[in-house]
Amino acid sequence: MAVNINGRLVAKDTCQALRPRIAALPRPPGIAVVRVGEDPASKVYVGRKTQRAERLGFHHKEIHLDVETSQVELEAVIDAVNADDLIDGILVQLPLPDHLDSTAILDRIAPEKDVDGFHPVNAGLLSQGRPRFVPCTPCGVMKLLERSGVSIEGKHAVVIGRSNIVGRPMAMLLEKANATVTLAHSRTRNLPDLLAQADIVVAAVGRPHFVKGEWVRKGSVVIDVGINRLDDGSLVGDVDTDAASKNAGWITPVPGGVGPMTIAMLMENTVRAAEFRTA
Ligand code: GUN
């Protein structure tokens, strides 16, 4: 049976380690979290982010806008937080309602306040191997691997999913840590054959139980980024965890695996932004 990787524990340690850095700042780190509309999952995630910021003593602004908010109105909100000296980090919770142009909004966030790491300047720096702000979820996965004592160098890592939020930056971080990386996606053929050669698997496809237990190579490390709500209300990942645990050497649970790390890394990125901005 696989060793369970406890994301709650690592997230807690990560946040505790920030406390002396926060205390050393001339003022509390400031974060603005912007949410548009009534997506229920976004409401939960934003609530967790602001709660964690509050517990760490951050100055925080939660900006909740009506679902009918226009592109121009949202851009004006971004401009205001960009100009607010007490705000170090800005996060616009995705997905935005369909009538809004998310790319234009993310491009408008000041790169030095882009604690989500989605701005093309930060994505470009990562792609050149000189990361500044790295998207929180893949950054959290790297910390989980490190803390679990998993060595990455020379390993074959298969990342499933090529989003700008997880898959693509994940592949870059693993490659920077000297893994040989395969970036698989919805058009990939013979995924089971690829997984049969994988030492590390990161599943970020957003489909419940997409990765079958029998695809998982004996002793491999399985990181499940998926959070899917089933019709019965239960939360499951992208991996069939029970079946995969019989083959994997290490595995992350859902919930309690990658999810808490995303929030912890957002806090760390915000502290880094505050350190840069107050230096
Ligand atoms: N929606 C799902 N994951 C994320 C994330 O990491 N950041 C933001 N802003 N929105 C998300």
PDB file of C-alpha atoms in Angstrom, residues 20 25 45 78 83 94 110 124 145 193-194 221 228 241 251 253 255 261 270 273:
ATOM      1  CA  PRO A  20       9.094  35.153  11.272  1.00  0.00           C
ATOM      2  CA  LEU A  25       8.351  43.193   7.443  1.00  0.00           C
ATOM      3  CA  TYR A  45     -11.798  28.580  -2.284  1.00  0.00           C
ATOM      4  CA  ILE A  78      -7.632  45.772 -11.077  1.00  0.00           C
ATOM      5  CA  ALA A  83      -2.198  51.337  -7.416  1.00  0.00           C
ATOM      6  CA  LEU A  94     -10.934  31.765 -11.931  1.00  0.00           C
ATOM      7  CA  ALA A 110       0.921  44.352 -12.171  1.00  0.00           C
ATOM      8  CA  GLY A 124       7.879  33.705 -19.430  1.00  0.00           C
ATOM      9  CA  LEU A 145       7.549  16.019  -3.305  1.00  0.00           C
ATOM     10  CA  ASP A 193       1.736   2.828 -21.801  1.00  0.00           C
ATOM     11  CA  LEU A 194       3.238   6.158 -20.722  1.00  0.00           C
ATOM     12  CA  VAL A 221       4.632   8.633  -6.899  1.00  0.00           C
ATOM     13  CA  ASN A 228     -14.221  16.970  -8.728  1.00  0.00           C
ATOM     14  CA  THR A 241      -7.157   6.567  -5.309  1.00  0.00           C
ATOM     15  CA  ILE A 251      -0.020   9.066  -3.192  1.00  0.00           C
ATOM     16  CA  PRO A 253      -5.412  12.043  -1.000  1.00  0.00           C
ATOM     17  CA  PRO A 255      -9.197  16.235  -0.149  1.00  0.00           C
ATOM     18  CA  MET A 261      -0.733  23.429  -0.502  1.00  0.00           C
ATOM     19  CA  THR A 270       2.387  37.117  -1.073  1.00  0.00           C
ATOM     20  CA  ALA A 273       5.883  40.053  -2.952  1.00  0.00           C
TER      21      ALA A 273
END
